[in-house]
Amino acid sequence: MSRETLTVAVWRGAEKGRYQKYEVPRQESQTVLDVITYIQRHIDPSLSYRFACRVGVCGSCAMTVNGSPRWTCRTHVDKVLDDTGQLDVAPLRNLEVIKDLSVDMTDFFDKWAKAKGQFHGSETRHDDFSAVSPDSPQRKVASAGIECIGCGVCYSACDVVAWNKDYLGPAALNRAWTLMNDERDVAGIDRLKAVAGAGGCQACHSQQGCVERCVKHLNPTGAIAGLKRATAIAALKGQLK
Amino acid sequence: MKRPEDTFDAQRETHLWLAQRLSAMVLALCIIVHLVTIVGAVQGGLSAAEIIDRVAGSGVWFAFYAVFVAAIVVHAPIGLRAILSEMTKLSRARVDLLCFIAAIFIAVLGFRVVWGFYTMGGAA
Ligand code: HEM
Ligand code: SF4
Ligand code: SF4
Ligand code: FES
């Protein structure tokens, strides 16, 4: 640790706003969320931001840190400071800013629903538990995408989301692919219809910004490639009408 | 112009996507053949007479370049469509129209060249 205090530029305002500078005492193992919390507790209680778990579980603390989307509770200041010792914290890109560091996540989650991100089973509580082998190829594909915490970091990193307001985005499509591989789920063709077309999986350019940034090291691009294959096969069979 | 609430036409969009990928595979093959031919052709100097001698009246080369042009006619306008709908605020109908015009334009230019070489030198 080279300095006693850290100068942080924090976005204040809504879509229109400006960066404001704060001096925050440096601490060992300090996270970006610690810095923001310090400002809110000790300097300016009107600073708005979100967090809940502080340990990388809830997915509510994502912000743009030095230009890249990150989960701030698991991002150490040491790791993101550049040579000039600069720290900029802004709201997530691609979502409307409510105030300061809080964004409106409505579009993000509405698109999960639009991609049919809900589980649809055929059995009832009276049926026995389904037995899904942990070794089945489908179960392995589902497991690969299941750990998403819905933080919106990938959504913020994706240029196609920025360009095409209808694009469902990496997280919703990753969720859809997870369900396509859930052996108990029965909404298959309806879900493929929901994720094919103008704002669907075909809009993805496979540039993997989402993969690079995903906080859980998931591979949404891979999931989207799976959906592209599955929708192509369904379209050839005329099932997407 | 604002886009109307897009009605996802899943079947059509997926078919277009598929057509672009399949035509890309054809293009990849065509470009390899094309490049190998060029490299072969420039050995020992390049002359118009030599080129005409090879392609004029040749049914095989005519078929090859016709497939090449057809693949581009499919591939490029679908790609242009993706770019236009991302980068401009044009309505979907207008983007489709522009890309259809682009397809006709590429087809006319491309097939004129292919036909022109085939019939050159009075061989056809
Ligand atoms: C070896 C030959 C070619 C191959 C393998 C190929 C392959 C591809 C692929 C895979 C895409 C999709 C990219 C994406 O979705 O992000 C694409 C897009 C595109 N291609 Fe080609 N292509 C070839 C030749 C051409 C040619 C000759 C043209 C123009 C005359 C062309 C024009 C386009 C355009 C405009 C796009 C849209 C860009 C985009 O969607 O990102 N391509 N190509
Ligand atoms: S790979 Fe697809 S979903 Fe991921 S960032 Fe790129 S365009 Fe977006
Ligand atoms: S896919 Fe990764 S980055 Fe995207 S919302 Fe889920 S956990 Fe966050
Ligand atoms: S506060 Fe819960 S993930 Fe960061």
mmCIF file of N, CA and C in Angstrom, chain B residues 54-119:
data_model
loop_
_atom_site.group_PDB
_atom_site.id
_atom_site.type_symbol
_atom_site.label_atom_id
_atom_site.label_comp_id
_atom_site.label_asym_id
_atom_site.label_seq_id
_atom_site.Cartn_x
_atom_site.Cartn_y
_atom_site.Cartn_z
ATOM 1 N N ARG B 54 -8.631 -19.624 -70.212
ATOM 2 C CA ARG B 54 -9.058 -20.590 -69.201
ATOM 3 C C ARG B 54 -10.574 -20.583 -69.002
ATOM 4 N N VAL B 55 -11.142 -19.388 -68.815
ATOM 5 C CA VAL B 55 -12.553 -19.344 -68.407
ATOM 6 C C VAL B 55 -13.557 -19.250 -69.555
ATOM 7 N N ALA B 56 -13.148 -18.632 -70.654
ATOM 8 C CA ALA B 56 -14.130 -18.437 -71.737
ATOM 9 C C ALA B 56 -14.626 -19.785 -72.256
ATOM 10 N N GLY B 57 -15.927 -19.937 -72.292
ATOM 11 C CA GLY B 57 -16.521 -21.146 -72.839
ATOM 12 C C GLY B 57 -16.410 -22.374 -71.951
ATOM 13 N N SER B 58 -15.801 -22.209 -70.757
ATOM 14 C CA SER B 58 -15.658 -23.370 -69.880
ATOM 15 C C SER B 58 -16.877 -23.523 -68.982
ATOM 16 N N GLY B 59 -17.630 -24.590 -69.175
ATOM 17 C CA GLY B 59 -18.826 -24.841 -68.363
ATOM 18 C C GLY B 59 -18.486 -25.018 -66.898
ATOM 19 N N VAL B 60 -17.335 -25.643 -66.621
ATOM 20 C CA VAL B 60 -16.935 -25.896 -65.231
ATOM 21 C C VAL B 60 -16.678 -24.588 -64.495
ATOM 22 N N TRP B 61 -15.875 -23.702 -65.154
ATOM 23 C CA TRP B 61 -15.597 -22.411 -64.499
ATOM 24 C C TRP B 61 -16.854 -21.553 -64.406
ATOM 25 N N PHE B 62 -17.692 -21.651 -65.418
ATOM 26 C CA PHE B 62 -18.945 -20.897 -65.373
ATOM 27 C C PHE B 62 -19.768 -21.352 -64.159
ATOM 28 N N ALA B 63 -19.897 -22.653 -63.976
ATOM 29 C CA ALA B 63 -20.673 -23.176 -62.856
ATOM 30 C C ALA B 63 -20.040 -22.763 -61.526
ATOM 31 N N PHE B 64 -18.704 -22.861 -61.466
ATOM 32 C CA PHE B 64 -18.015 -22.505 -60.215
ATOM 33 C C PHE B 64 -18.275 -21.054 -59.833
ATOM 34 N N TYR B 65 -18.048 -20.141 -60.791
ATOM 35 C CA TYR B 65 -18.228 -18.727 -60.449
ATOM 36 C C TYR B 65 -19.702 -18.367 -60.253
ATOM 37 N N ALA B 66 -20.601 -19.090 -60.886
ATOM 38 C CA ALA B 66 -22.032 -18.848 -60.664
ATOM 39 C C ALA B 66 -22.393 -19.204 -59.222
ATOM 40 N N VAL B 67 -21.859 -20.326 -58.733
ATOM 41 C CA VAL B 67 -22.094 -20.715 -57.337
ATOM 42 C C VAL B 67 -21.485 -19.683 -56.396
ATOM 43 N N PHE B 68 -20.288 -19.231 -56.729
ATOM 44 C CA PHE B 68 -19.581 -18.219 -55.928
ATOM 45 C C PHE B 68 -20.452 -16.958 -55.793
ATOM 46 N N VAL B 69 -20.927 -16.469 -56.937
ATOM 47 C CA VAL B 69 -21.760 -15.258 -56.926
ATOM 48 C C VAL B 69 -23.054 -15.514 -56.146
ATOM 49 N N ALA B 70 -23.674 -16.671 -56.386
ATOM 50 C CA ALA B 70 -24.935 -16.977 -55.690
ATOM 51 C C ALA B 70 -24.723 -16.961 -54.174
ATOM 52 N N ALA B 71 -23.596 -17.520 -53.726
ATOM 53 C CA ALA B 71 -23.316 -17.559 -52.289
ATOM 54 C C ALA B 71 -23.182 -16.146 -51.732
ATOM 55 N N ILE B 72 -22.523 -15.270 -52.490
ATOM 56 C CA ILE B 72 -22.378 -13.885 -52.018
ATOM 57 C C ILE B 72 -23.733 -13.180 -52.004
ATOM 58 N N VAL B 73 -24.550 -13.477 -53.024
ATOM 59 C CA VAL B 73 -25.879 -12.854 -53.092
ATOM 60 C C VAL B 73 -26.709 -13.242 -51.854
ATOM 61 N N VAL B 74 -26.520 -14.443 -51.365
ATOM 62 C CA VAL B 74 -27.229 -14.858 -50.148
ATOM 63 C C VAL B 74 -26.556 -14.262 -48.906
ATOM 64 N N HIS B 75 -25.221 -14.409 -48.863
ATOM 65 C CA HIS B 75 -24.476 -14.102 -47.635
ATOM 66 C C HIS B 75 -24.408 -12.614 -47.285
ATOM 67 N N ALA B 76 -23.996 -11.804 -48.246
ATOM 68 C CA ALA B 76 -23.712 -10.397 -47.928
ATOM 69 C C ALA B 76 -24.960 -9.604 -47.517
ATOM 70 N N PRO B 77 -26.096 -9.719 -48.237
ATOM 71 C CA PRO B 77 -27.258 -8.925 -47.818
ATOM 72 C C PRO B 77 -27.786 -9.298 -46.415
ATOM 73 N N ILE B 78 -27.695 -10.571 -46.048
ATOM 74 C CA ILE B 78 -28.152 -10.950 -44.699
ATOM 75 C C ILE B 78 -27.239 -10.309 -43.654
ATOM 76 N N GLY B 79 -25.942 -10.281 -43.965
ATOM 77 C CA GLY B 79 -24.993 -9.634 -43.053
ATOM 78 C C GLY B 79 -25.236 -8.141 -42.971
ATOM 79 N N LEU B 80 -25.494 -7.543 -44.140
ATOM 80 C CA LEU B 80 -25.780 -6.104 -44.204
ATOM 81 C C LEU B 80 -27.030 -5.788 -43.367
ATOM 82 N N ARG B 81 -27.988 -6.696 -43.414
ATOM 83 C CA ARG B 81 -29.241 -6.544 -42.675
ATOM 84 C C ARG B 81 -28.957 -6.491 -41.163
ATOM 85 N N ALA B 82 -28.072 -7.379 -40.713
ATOM 86 C CA ALA B 82 -27.718 -7.383 -39.289
ATOM 87 C C ALA B 82 -27.075 -6.063 -38.889
ATOM 88 N N ILE B 83 -26.169 -5.581 -39.744
ATOM 89 C CA ILE B 83 -25.464 -4.339 -39.415
ATOM 90 C C ILE B 83 -26.423 -3.159 -39.419
ATOM 91 N N LEU B 84 -27.260 -3.082 -40.456
ATOM 92 C CA LEU B 84 -28.187 -1.947 -40.552
ATOM 93 C C LEU B 84 -29.170 -1.926 -39.380
ATOM 94 N N SER B 85 -29.672 -3.101 -38.981
ATOM 95 C CA SER B 85 -30.668 -3.054 -37.897
ATOM 96 C C SER B 85 -30.009 -2.743 -36.558
ATOM 97 N N GLU B 86 -28.704 -3.018 -36.451
ATOM 98 C CA GLU B 86 -28.006 -2.665 -35.218
ATOM 99 C C GLU B 86 -27.599 -1.197 -35.193
ATOM 100 N N MET B 87 -27.101 -0.720 -36.338
ATOM 101 C CA MET B 87 -26.420 0.568 -36.357
ATOM 102 C C MET B 87 -27.298 1.740 -36.787
ATOM 103 N N THR B 88 -28.475 1.463 -37.348
ATOM 104 C CA THR B 88 -29.336 2.562 -37.770
ATOM 105 C C THR B 88 -30.698 2.429 -37.093
ATOM 106 N N LYS B 89 -31.476 3.484 -37.171
ATOM 107 C CA LYS B 89 -32.809 3.450 -36.591
ATOM 108 C C LYS B 89 -33.878 3.139 -37.638
ATOM 109 N N LEU B 90 -33.456 2.665 -38.803
ATOM 110 C CA LEU B 90 -34.406 2.320 -39.864
ATOM 111 C C LEU B 90 -35.367 1.231 -39.393
ATOM 112 N N SER B 91 -36.573 1.267 -39.901
ATOM 113 C CA SER B 91 -37.540 0.236 -39.532
ATOM 114 C C SER B 91 -37.122 -1.086 -40.157
ATOM 115 N N ARG B 92 -37.630 -2.174 -39.611
ATOM 116 C CA ARG B 92 -37.263 -3.493 -40.093
ATOM 117 C C ARG B 92 -37.652 -3.669 -41.565
ATOM 118 N N ALA B 93 -38.841 -3.138 -41.914
ATOM 119 C CA ALA B 93 -39.310 -3.266 -43.294
ATOM 120 C C ALA B 93 -38.362 -2.533 -44.239
ATOM 121 N N ARG B 94 -37.904 -1.367 -43.826
ATOM 122 C CA ARG B 94 -37.023 -0.591 -44.676
ATOM 123 C C ARG B 94 -35.653 -1.266 -44.817
ATOM 124 N N VAL B 95 -35.159 -1.813 -43.698
ATOM 125 C CA VAL B 95 -33.885 -2.540 -43.753
ATOM 126 C C VAL B 95 -34.008 -3.716 -44.714
ATOM 127 N N ASP B 96 -35.123 -4.454 -44.620
ATOM 128 C CA ASP B 96 -35.329 -5.604 -45.498
ATOM 129 C C ASP B 96 -35.343 -5.172 -46.966
ATOM 130 N N LEU B 97 -36.010 -4.055 -47.240
ATOM 131 C CA LEU B 97 -36.081 -3.556 -48.614
ATOM 132 C C LEU B 97 -34.689 -3.197 -49.137
ATOM 133 N N LEU B 98 -33.922 -2.456 -48.317
ATOM 134 C CA LEU B 98 -32.570 -2.063 -48.717
ATOM 135 C C LEU B 98 -31.709 -3.283 -49.021
ATOM 136 N N CYS B 99 -31.834 -4.302 -48.172
ATOM 137 C CA CYS B 99 -30.996 -5.488 -48.348
ATOM 138 C C CYS B 99 -31.442 -6.295 -49.561
ATOM 139 N N PHE B 100 -32.727 -6.257 -49.860
ATOM 140 C CA PHE B 100 -33.231 -6.920 -51.062
ATOM 141 C C PHE B 100 -32.651 -6.238 -52.302
ATOM 142 N N ILE B 101 -32.657 -4.894 -52.265
ATOM 143 C CA ILE B 101 -32.071 -4.138 -53.374
ATOM 144 C C ILE B 101 -30.581 -4.465 -53.505
ATOM 145 N N ALA B 102 -29.896 -4.543 -52.363
ATOM 146 C CA ALA B 102 -28.467 -4.889 -52.391
ATOM 147 C C ALA B 102 -28.260 -6.257 -53.023
ATOM 148 N N ALA B 103 -29.144 -7.204 -52.709
ATOM 149 C CA ALA B 103 -29.029 -8.561 -53.259
ATOM 150 C C ALA B 103 -29.165 -8.525 -54.786
ATOM 151 N N ILE B 104 -30.171 -7.777 -55.267
ATOM 152 C CA ILE B 104 -30.385 -7.671 -56.724
ATOM 153 C C ILE B 104 -29.156 -7.041 -57.388
ATOM 154 N N PHE B 105 -28.656 -5.983 -56.757
ATOM 155 C CA PHE B 105 -27.506 -5.251 -57.286
ATOM 156 C C PHE B 105 -26.297 -6.184 -57.414
ATOM 157 N N ILE B 106 -26.004 -6.920 -56.338
ATOM 158 C CA ILE B 106 -24.851 -7.836 -56.352
ATOM 159 C C ILE B 106 -25.076 -8.934 -57.394
ATOM 160 N N ALA B 107 -26.311 -9.423 -57.467
ATOM 161 C CA ALA B 107 -26.611 -10.505 -58.411
ATOM 162 C C ALA B 107 -26.397 -10.034 -59.852
ATOM 163 N N VAL B 108 -26.920 -8.853 -60.181
ATOM 164 C CA VAL B 108 -26.789 -8.343 -61.554
ATOM 165 C C VAL B 108 -25.320 -8.131 -61.903
ATOM 166 N N LEU B 109 -24.585 -7.433 -61.015
ATOM 167 C CA LEU B 109 -23.160 -7.198 -61.282
ATOM 168 C C LEU B 109 -22.402 -8.513 -61.422
ATOM 169 N N GLY B 110 -22.619 -9.408 -60.442
ATOM 170 C CA GLY B 110 -21.867 -10.665 -60.395
ATOM 171 C C GLY B 110 -22.119 -11.532 -61.614
ATOM 172 N N PHE B 111 -23.396 -11.725 -61.934
ATOM 173 C CA PHE B 111 -23.711 -12.632 -63.037
ATOM 174 C C PHE B 111 -23.326 -12.028 -64.390
ATOM 175 N N ARG B 112 -23.335 -10.702 -64.488
ATOM 176 C CA ARG B 112 -22.872 -10.058 -65.724
ATOM 177 C C ARG B 112 -21.414 -10.402 -65.974
ATOM 178 N N VAL B 113 -20.596 -10.353 -64.916
ATOM 179 C CA VAL B 113 -19.175 -10.661 -65.062
ATOM 180 C C VAL B 113 -18.990 -12.132 -65.452
ATOM 181 N N VAL B 114 -19.690 -13.000 -64.723
ATOM 182 C CA VAL B 114 -19.529 -14.437 -64.967
ATOM 183 C C VAL B 114 -19.951 -14.775 -66.403
ATOM 184 N N TRP B 115 -21.097 -14.233 -66.810
ATOM 185 C CA TRP B 115 -21.609 -14.475 -68.163
ATOM 186 C C TRP B 115 -20.671 -13.859 -69.194
ATOM 187 N N GLY B 116 -20.172 -12.657 -68.870
ATOM 188 C CA GLY B 116 -19.263 -11.965 -69.777
ATOM 189 C C GLY B 116 -18.018 -12.789 -70.075
ATOM 190 N N PHE B 117 -17.409 -13.351 -69.046
ATOM 191 C CA PHE B 117 -16.208 -14.159 -69.252
ATOM 192 C C PHE B 117 -16.532 -15.442 -70.015
ATOM 193 N N TYR B 118 -17.682 -16.035 -69.686
ATOM 194 C CA TYR B 118 -18.060 -17.297 -70.327
ATOM 195 C C TYR B 118 -18.202 -17.126 -71.840
ATOM 196 N N THR B 119 -18.801 -15.968 -72.231
ATOM 197 C CA THR B 119 -19.099 -15.754 -73.661
ATOM 198 C C THR B 119 -17.957 -15.042 -74.395
#
